[in-house]
CSV table of C-alpha atoms in Angstrom, one decimal:
chain,number,residue,atom,x,y,z
W,280,MET,CA,0.0,0.0,0.0
W,281,THR,CA,1.5,3.3,-1.1
W,282,VAL,CA,-1.5,5.6,-0.5
W,283,PRO,CA,-4.2,5.5,2.2
W,284,ILE,CA,-7.4,3.6,1.6
W,285,LEU,CA,-10.7,5.2,2.3
W,286,TYR,CA,-13.8,3.1,2.8
W,287,SER,CA,-16.7,5.4,2.1
W,288,PHE,CA,-20.4,5.6,1.3
W,289,ARG,CA,-21.5,8.4,-1.0
W,290,ARG,CA,-24.6,9.6,0.9
W,291,CYS,CA,-23.4,9.1,4.5
W,292,PRO,CA,-22.8,12.5,6.0
W,293,TYR,CA,-19.9,11.2,8.1
W,294,ALA,CA,-18.2,9.8,5.0
W,295,MET,CA,-19.0,13.0,3.2
W,296,ARG,CA,-17.2,15.2,5.7
W,297,ALA,CA,-14.2,12.9,5.4
W,298,ARG,CA,-14.1,13.2,1.6
W,299,LEU,CA,-14.6,17.0,1.8
W,300,SER,CA,-11.6,17.4,4.1
W,301,LEU,CA,-9.4,15.1,1.9
W,302,LEU,CA,-10.3,17.2,-1.1
W,303,ARG,CA,-9.5,20.4,0.7
W,304,GLY,CA,-6.2,18.9,1.8
W,305,ASP,CA,-5.2,17.6,-1.6
W,306,ALA,CA,-4.8,14.2,0.0
W,307,VAL,CA,-5.0,11.4,-2.5
W,308,VAL,CA,-6.5,8.1,-1.4
W,309,GLU,CA,-7.7,4.9,-2.9
W,310,LEU,CA,-11.5,5.1,-2.5
W,311,ARG,CA,-13.5,2.0,-1.9
W,312,GLU,CA,-17.2,2.6,-2.1
W,313,VAL,CA,-19.2,0.5,0.4
W,314,ALA,CA,-22.6,-1.1,-0.1
W,315,LEU,CA,-24.0,-0.9,3.4
W,316,ARG,CA,-26.0,-4.1,3.0
W,317,ALA,CA,-22.8,-6.0,1.9
W,318,LYS,CA,-19.9,-4.5,3.8
W,319,PRO,CA,-16.6,-5.8,2.6
W,320,ALA,CA,-14.8,-8.1,4.9
W,321,ALA,CA,-11.6,-6.1,4.3
W,322,MET,CA,-13.2,-3.1,6.0
W,323,VAL,CA,-14.7,-5.1,8.9
W,324,ASP,CA,-11.3,-6.8,9.5
W,325,VAL,CA,-9.6,-3.4,10.1
W,326,SER,CA,-12.5,-1.7,11.8
W,327,PRO,CA,-14.9,-4.1,13.5
W,328,LYS,CA,-17.4,-1.4,14.2
W,329,ALA,CA,-18.1,-1.7,10.5
W,330,THR,CA,-19.2,1.9,9.8
W,331,VAL,CA,-17.9,4.3,7.3
W,332,PRO,CA,-15.7,6.2,6.9
W,333,VAL,CA,-12.6,4.2,7.6
W,334,LEU,CA,-9.1,5.4,6.6
W,335,VAL,CA,-6.3,2.9,6.4
W,336,LEU,CA,-2.9,4.5,6.3
W,337,PRO,CA,0.1,3.0,4.5
W,338,ASP,CA,1.8,2.2,7.8
W,339,GLY,CA,-1.2,0.1,8.9
W,340,ARG,CA,-2.8,2.6,11.2
W,341,VAL,CA,-6.6,2.8,11.0
W,342,ILE,CA,-8.6,6.0,11.6
W,343,ASP,CA,-12.3,5.2,11.8
W,344,GLU,CA,-13.8,8.4,13.2
W,345,SER,CA,-14.8,11.0,10.7
W,346,LEU,CA,-13.5,14.0,12.7
W,347,ASP,CA,-10.2,12.2,13.2
W,348,ILE,CA,-9.9,11.8,9.4
W,349,MET,CA,-10.6,15.5,8.9
W,350,ARG,CA,-7.9,16.4,11.4
W,351,TRP,CA,-5.5,13.9,9.8
W,352,ALA,CA,-6.2,15.6,6.4
W,353,GLN,CA,-5.4,19.0,8.0
W,354,SER,CA,-2.2,17.6,9.5
W,355,GLN,CA,-0.9,16.6,6.1
W,356,HIS,CA,-1.1,20.2,4.8
W,357,GLY,CA,2.2,21.2,6.4
W,358,HIS,CA,2.8,24.4,4.5
W,359,ASP,CA,-0.4,25.9,5.8
W,360,SER,CA,-1.4,24.3,9.1
W,361,ASP,CA,-4.3,26.7,9.6
W,362,TRP,CA,-6.0,26.0,6.2
W,363,MET,CA,-9.2,24.8,7.8
W,364,ALA,CA,-9.2,26.8,11.1
W,365,PRO,CA,-10.9,27.4,13.3
W,366,ASP,CA,-11.8,24.0,14.6
W,367,ASP,CA,-14.9,24.7,16.7
W,368,GLU,CA,-15.1,21.4,18.6
W,369,ALA,CA,-17.9,22.5,20.9
W,370,LEU,CA,-20.2,23.5,18.0
W,371,VAL,CA,-19.5,20.3,16.1
W,372,ALA,CA,-20.2,18.3,19.3
W,373,VAL,CA,-23.7,19.8,19.5
W,374,ASN,CA,-24.2,18.9,15.8
W,375,ASP,CA,-23.1,15.4,16.3
W,376,GLY,CA,-25.0,15.0,19.5
W,377,ALA,CA,-28.3,16.8,20.1
W,378,PHE,CA,-28.9,17.9,16.4
W,379,LYS,CA,-28.1,14.5,15.0
W,380,HIS,CA,-30.4,12.9,17.6
W,381,HIS,CA,-33.3,15.1,16.5
W,382,LEU,CA,-32.5,14.8,12.8
W,383,ASP,CA,-32.6,11.0,12.9
W,384,ARG,CA,-36.0,11.1,14.6
W,385,TYR,CA,-37.3,13.5,12.1
W,386,LYS,CA,-35.8,12.0,8.9
W,387,TYR,CA,-36.4,8.4,9.9
W,388,ALA,CA,-39.6,8.8,11.7
W,389,ASP,CA,-40.8,5.3,10.9
W,390,ARG,CA,-38.0,3.9,13.1
W,391,PHE,CA,-39.0,5.7,16.2
W,392,ALA,CA,-42.2,5.8,18.3
W,393,GLU,CA,-41.9,9.5,18.7
W,394,ASP,CA,-43.4,12.7,17.2
W,395,PRO,CA,-41.2,13.7,14.2
W,396,ILE,CA,-42.6,17.2,14.3
W,397,ASP,CA,-41.3,17.8,17.8
W,398,HIS,CA,-37.9,16.6,16.8
W,399,ARG,CA,-38.0,18.8,13.7
W,400,ALA,CA,-38.7,21.8,15.9
W,401,ALA,CA,-35.8,20.9,18.2
W,402,ALA,CA,-33.5,20.5,15.2
W,403,THR,CA,-34.7,23.8,13.8
W,404,ASP,CA,-33.6,25.6,17.0
W,405,PHE,CA,-30.0,24.5,16.3
W,406,LEU,CA,-30.3,25.8,12.7
W,407,ARG,CA,-31.4,29.2,14.1
W,408,GLY,CA,-28.2,29.4,16.1
W,409,LEU,CA,-26.2,28.6,13.0
W,410,ASP,CA,-28.1,31.3,11.0
W,411,ALA,CA,-27.3,33.8,13.7
W,412,ARG,CA,-23.6,33.0,13.4
W,413,LEU,CA,-23.8,33.3,9.6
W,414,ALA,CA,-25.3,36.8,9.7
W,415,GLY,CA,-22.4,38.6,8.0
W,416,PRO,CA,-19.6,36.0,7.7
W,417,VAL,CA,-19.4,33.9,4.7
W,418,ALA,CA,-18.9,30.7,6.8
W,419,LEU,CA,-19.0,29.6,10.4
W,420,GLY,CA,-15.3,30.2,10.6
W,421,GLY,CA,-15.4,33.7,9.1
W,422,ASP,CA,-14.4,34.4,5.5
W,423,ARG,CA,-13.7,30.8,4.4
W,424,LEU,CA,-14.9,27.2,5.1
W,425,SER,CA,-13.4,25.7,8.2
W,426,ILE,CA,-13.5,22.2,9.7
W,427,ALA,CA,-16.7,23.2,11.5
W,428,ASP,CA,-18.4,24.1,8.2
W,429,LEU,CA,-17.4,20.9,6.5
W,430,ALA,CA,-18.3,18.8,9.5
W,431,ILE,CA,-21.8,20.4,9.9
W,432,LEU,CA,-22.9,21.1,6.3
W,433,PRO,CA,-23.6,17.4,5.3
W,434,PHE,CA,-26.0,17.2,8.2
W,435,VAL,CA,-27.8,20.4,7.4
W,436,ARG,CA,-28.1,19.2,3.9
W,437,GLN,CA,-29.7,16.0,5.2
W,438,PHE,CA,-32.2,18.0,7.2
W,439,ALA,CA,-33.0,20.3,4.3
W,440,GLU,CA,-33.6,17.4,1.9
W,441,THR,CA,-36.0,15.7,4.3
W,442,ASP,CA,-38.6,18.3,3.6
W,443,ARG,CA,-37.4,20.9,1.1
W,444,ARG,CA,-40.6,23.0,1.3
W,445,TYR,CA,-40.3,23.3,5.1
W,446,PHE,CA,-36.6,24.1,5.0
W,447,ASP,CA,-37.0,26.7,2.2
W,448,ALA,CA,-39.8,28.4,4.1
W,449,LEU,CA,-37.8,28.9,7.2
W,450,PRO,CA,-36.8,32.6,7.9
W,451,LEU,CA,-33.1,31.6,8.0
W,452,VAL,CA,-31.7,33.4,4.9
W,453,ASP,CA,-28.1,33.3,5.9
W,454,LEU,CA,-28.2,29.6,6.7
W,455,GLN,CA,-30.0,28.9,3.4
W,456,ARG,CA,-27.4,31.0,1.5
W,457,TRP,CA,-24.5,29.1,3.2
W,458,LEU,CA,-26.0,25.7,2.3
W,459,ALA,CA,-26.9,26.8,-1.3
W,460,ASP,CA,-23.3,28.1,-1.9
W,461,PHE,CA,-22.0,24.8,-0.6
W,462,LEU,CA,-24.3,22.7,-2.8
W,463,ALA,CA,-23.3,24.8,-5.9
W,464,SER,CA,-19.6,24.5,-5.2
W,465,ALA,CA,-17.1,22.5,-7.2
W,466,LEU,CA,-15.9,21.0,-3.8
W,467,PHE,CA,-19.3,19.5,-3.2
W,468,GLU,CA,-19.6,18.2,-6.7
W,469,ARG,CA,-16.3,16.4,-6.5
W,470,ALA,CA,-17.0,15.0,-3.1
W,471,MET,CA,-20.3,13.5,-4.4
W,472,ALA,CA,-18.8,11.7,-7.4
W,473,LYS,CA,-20.4,8.4,-8.0
W,474,PHE,CA,-18.5,5.1,-7.7
W,475,ALA,CA,-19.6,1.5,-8.0
W,476,PRO,CA,-19.4,-0.6,-4.8
W,477,TRP,CA,-15.9,-1.9,-4.4
W,478,GLN,CA,-15.0,-5.5,-5.0
W,479,PRO,CA,-11.6,-7.1,-4.0
W,480,GLU,CA,-10.7,-7.8,-7.7
W,481,ASP,CA,-11.3,-4.2,-8.8
W,482,PRO,CA,-8.4,-2.0,-9.9
W,483,PRO,CA,-7.7,0.9,-7.5
W,484,VAL,CA,-9.8,4.0,-7.9
W,485,MET,CA,-8.0,7.1,-6.9
W,486,PHE,CA,-9.8,10.0,-5.2
W,487,PRO,CA,-9.5,12.7,-6.2
W,488,ALA,CA,-8.1,12.3,-9.7
W,489,GLN,CA,-6.7,15.8,-9.7
W,490,SER,CA,-5.9,18.5,-7.1
W,491,SER,CA,-9.0,20.4,-5.8
W,492,ARG,CA,-7.0,23.5,-5.0
């Protein structure tokens, strides 16, 4: 192995944030798209929790938490160590905790014996806080996308796509602008490239094919 291997699933927001950070960091990996109903044994062998993303480094180290992959990508960018600063760990923790809790019970309402509208309202409260932070700045980190932006945007996208009419009607113009700019970006387009599920006999698929900078 001469380059890292990334096990990913295109629509998973955790895998999405990993791919976004790798693109921003110009880190080339071998991408192995995972079919969640038929997870490859090679991935499960290195990461028994069997969830994407999983990054396997050439020295055999395994990074199987999305935020750790993002920070690894940042660490590889030695000539500009602050290229995705600031790293707002507290805000991301709320996204990954309370917001994700409510988002799941809103988006996947059939899996929970709870009122999805209550959870939608609670998730919307988090979005209001983001909207307030985005009143003026281009991004959560100021004038450019940061780790916080790339960590949170995939989940806001998931919320928005659950009921587009509801999301678009919210009085959150700065949040909606922030998401729309992201969805229209070349960065998002490249992160969402489609790949067939990986099979052990397949030739390596490099991601990205060219620098994103």
